[in-house]
mmCIF file of C-alpha atoms in Angstrom:
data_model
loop_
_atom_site.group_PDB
_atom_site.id
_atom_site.type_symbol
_atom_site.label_atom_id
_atom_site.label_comp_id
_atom_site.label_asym_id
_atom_site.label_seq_id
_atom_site.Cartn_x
_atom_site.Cartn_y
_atom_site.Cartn_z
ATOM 1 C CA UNK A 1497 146.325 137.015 15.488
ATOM 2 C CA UNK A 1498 146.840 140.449 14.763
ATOM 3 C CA UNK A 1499 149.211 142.537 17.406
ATOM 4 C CA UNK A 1500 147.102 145.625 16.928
ATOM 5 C CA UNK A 1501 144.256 143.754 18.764
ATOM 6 C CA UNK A 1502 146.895 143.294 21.860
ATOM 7 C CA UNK A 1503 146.988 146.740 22.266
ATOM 8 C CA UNK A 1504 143.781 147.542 24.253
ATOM 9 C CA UNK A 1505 144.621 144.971 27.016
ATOM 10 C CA UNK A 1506 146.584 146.242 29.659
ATOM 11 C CA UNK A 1507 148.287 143.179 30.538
ATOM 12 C CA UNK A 1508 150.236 144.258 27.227
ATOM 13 C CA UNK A 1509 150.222 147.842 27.289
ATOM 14 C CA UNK A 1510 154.046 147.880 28.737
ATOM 15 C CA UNK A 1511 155.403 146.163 25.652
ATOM 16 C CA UNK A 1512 156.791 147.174 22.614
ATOM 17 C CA UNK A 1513 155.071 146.660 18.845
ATOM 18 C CA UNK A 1514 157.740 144.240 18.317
ATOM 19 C CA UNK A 1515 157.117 141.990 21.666
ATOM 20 C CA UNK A 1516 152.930 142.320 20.758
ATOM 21 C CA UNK A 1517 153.849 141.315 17.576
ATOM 22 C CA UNK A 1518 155.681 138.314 18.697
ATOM 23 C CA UNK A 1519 153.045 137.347 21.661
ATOM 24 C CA UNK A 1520 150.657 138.224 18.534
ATOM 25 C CA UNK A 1521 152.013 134.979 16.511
ATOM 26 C CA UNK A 1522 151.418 132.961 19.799
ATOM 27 C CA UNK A 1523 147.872 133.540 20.619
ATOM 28 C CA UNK A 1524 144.546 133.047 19.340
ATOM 29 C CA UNK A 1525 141.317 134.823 19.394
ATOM 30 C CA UNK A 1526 138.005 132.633 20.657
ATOM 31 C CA UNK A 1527 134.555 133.326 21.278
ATOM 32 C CA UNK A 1528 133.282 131.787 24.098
ATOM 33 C CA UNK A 1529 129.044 131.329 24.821
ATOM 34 C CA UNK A 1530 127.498 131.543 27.661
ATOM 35 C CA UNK A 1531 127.549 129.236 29.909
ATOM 36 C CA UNK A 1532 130.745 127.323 28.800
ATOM 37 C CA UNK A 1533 133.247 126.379 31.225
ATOM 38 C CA UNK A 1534 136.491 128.155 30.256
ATOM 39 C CA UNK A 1535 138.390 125.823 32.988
ATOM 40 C CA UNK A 1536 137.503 122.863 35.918
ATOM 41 C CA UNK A 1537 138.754 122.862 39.183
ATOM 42 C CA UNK A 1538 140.997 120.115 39.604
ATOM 43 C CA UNK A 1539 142.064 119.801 35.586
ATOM 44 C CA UNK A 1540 145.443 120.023 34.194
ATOM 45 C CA UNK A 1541 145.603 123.476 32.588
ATOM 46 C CA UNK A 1542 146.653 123.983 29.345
ATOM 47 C CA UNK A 1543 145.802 127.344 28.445
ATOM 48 C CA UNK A 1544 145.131 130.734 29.566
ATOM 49 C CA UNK A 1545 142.184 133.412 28.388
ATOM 50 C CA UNK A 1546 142.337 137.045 28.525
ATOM 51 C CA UNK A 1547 139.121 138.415 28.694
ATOM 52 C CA UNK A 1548 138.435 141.663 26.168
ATOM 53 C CA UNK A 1549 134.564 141.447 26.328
ATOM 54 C CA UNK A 1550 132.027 139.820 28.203
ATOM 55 C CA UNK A 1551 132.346 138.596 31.963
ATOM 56 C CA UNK A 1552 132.885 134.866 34.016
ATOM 57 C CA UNK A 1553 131.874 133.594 37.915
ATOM 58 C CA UNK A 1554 135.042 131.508 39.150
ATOM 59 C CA UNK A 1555 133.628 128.954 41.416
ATOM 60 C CA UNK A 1556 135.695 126.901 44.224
ATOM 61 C CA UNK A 1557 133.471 124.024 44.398
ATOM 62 C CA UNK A 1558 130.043 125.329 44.706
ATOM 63 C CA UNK A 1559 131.104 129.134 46.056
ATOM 64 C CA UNK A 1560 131.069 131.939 44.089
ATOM 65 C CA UNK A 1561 134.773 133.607 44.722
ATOM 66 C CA UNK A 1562 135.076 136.340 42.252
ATOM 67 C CA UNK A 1563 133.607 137.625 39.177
ATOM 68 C CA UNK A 1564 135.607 138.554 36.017
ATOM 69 C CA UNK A 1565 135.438 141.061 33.034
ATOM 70 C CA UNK A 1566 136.777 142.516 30.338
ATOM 71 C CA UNK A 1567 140.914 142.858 30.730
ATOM 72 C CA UNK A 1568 141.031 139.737 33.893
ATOM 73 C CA UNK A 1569 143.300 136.604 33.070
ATOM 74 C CA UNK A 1570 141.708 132.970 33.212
ATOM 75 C CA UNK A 1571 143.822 130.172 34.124
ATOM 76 C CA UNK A 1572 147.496 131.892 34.491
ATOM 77 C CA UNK A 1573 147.915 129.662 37.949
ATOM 78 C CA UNK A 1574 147.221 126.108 36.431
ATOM 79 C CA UNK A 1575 149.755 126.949 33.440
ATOM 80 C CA UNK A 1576 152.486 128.448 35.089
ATOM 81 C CA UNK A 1577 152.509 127.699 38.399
ATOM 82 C CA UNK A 1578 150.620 124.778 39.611
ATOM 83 C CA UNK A 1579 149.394 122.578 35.984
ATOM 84 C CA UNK A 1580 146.072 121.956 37.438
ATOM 85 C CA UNK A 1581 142.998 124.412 37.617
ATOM 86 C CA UNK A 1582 142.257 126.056 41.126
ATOM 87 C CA UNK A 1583 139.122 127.033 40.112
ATOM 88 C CA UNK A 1584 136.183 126.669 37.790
ATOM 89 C CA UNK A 1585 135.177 129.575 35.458
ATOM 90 C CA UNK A 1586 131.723 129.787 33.637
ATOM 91 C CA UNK A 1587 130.985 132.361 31.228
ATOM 92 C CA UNK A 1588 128.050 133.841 32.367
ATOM 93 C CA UNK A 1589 127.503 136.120 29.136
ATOM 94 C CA UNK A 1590 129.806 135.790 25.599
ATOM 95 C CA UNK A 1591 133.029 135.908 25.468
ATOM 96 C CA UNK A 1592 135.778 137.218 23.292
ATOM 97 C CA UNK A 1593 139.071 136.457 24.575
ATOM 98 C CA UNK A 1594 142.610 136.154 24.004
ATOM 99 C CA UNK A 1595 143.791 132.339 24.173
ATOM 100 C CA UNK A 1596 147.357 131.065 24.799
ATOM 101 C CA UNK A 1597 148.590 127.515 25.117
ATOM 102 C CA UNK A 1598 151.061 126.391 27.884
ATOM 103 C CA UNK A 1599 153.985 125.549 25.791
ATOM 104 C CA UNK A 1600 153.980 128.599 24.290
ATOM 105 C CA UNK A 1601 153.539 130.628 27.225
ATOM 106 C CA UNK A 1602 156.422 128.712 29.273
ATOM 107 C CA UNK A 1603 158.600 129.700 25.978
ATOM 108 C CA UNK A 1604 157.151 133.250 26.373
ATOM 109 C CA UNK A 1605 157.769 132.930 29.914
ATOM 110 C CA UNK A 1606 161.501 132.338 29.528
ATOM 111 C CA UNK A 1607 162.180 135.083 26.536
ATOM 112 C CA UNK A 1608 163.353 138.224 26.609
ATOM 113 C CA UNK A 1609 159.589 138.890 27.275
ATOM 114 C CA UNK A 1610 159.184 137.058 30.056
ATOM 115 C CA UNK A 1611 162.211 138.480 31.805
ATOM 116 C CA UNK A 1612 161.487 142.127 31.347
ATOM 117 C CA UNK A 1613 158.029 141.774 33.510
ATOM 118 C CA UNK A 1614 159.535 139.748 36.360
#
């Protein structure tokens, strides 16, 4: 993925070309439709989304808890903390998003990256 596409989310606005670049050569760009289930409640997680267009419901069971959009963070909890989804989250328009795998974010985690935004 390019790093110049990293630079309009906010999660990375504190970091340097060089760390962008190296999240960059971790993460993928997806398009999502409407409708999809980005994550399942109760699932093991294995990867995050960060949103840059388009909008998700996340559901606990049946309930409607919050509603996401364009710079929010899908699935951060399952990877890092807990390895299984606390939620589900349905697209509820298309999505373009910013996709990172759980190996690769635990490595992230635990770089120089990782340190400087504990």
């Amino acid at each position: 993925m390019n790093p110049a596409q990293l630079e309009n989310l906010a999660v990375f606005s504190g970091l340097s070309r060089r760390q962008r670049k190296t999240i960059a050569q971790h993460a993928d760009e997806v398009e999502i439709p409407a409708g999809t289930k980005l994550v399942e409640q109760d699932r093991l997680a294995n990867e995050l989304y960060i949103l840059k267009t388009g909008s998700a419901d996340v559901l606990d069971g049946e309930d409607l808890i919050n509603q996401l959009g364009p710079g929010d963070i899908v699935g951060e909890i399952g990877v890092l903390e807990t390895h299984k989804r606390t939620a589900t989250v349905v697209a509820t328009s298309p999505i373009s998003a910013v996709v990172m795998y759980g190996p690769e974010l635990i490595a992230l985690k635990d770089s120089e990256i990782g340190r400087a935004h504990v």
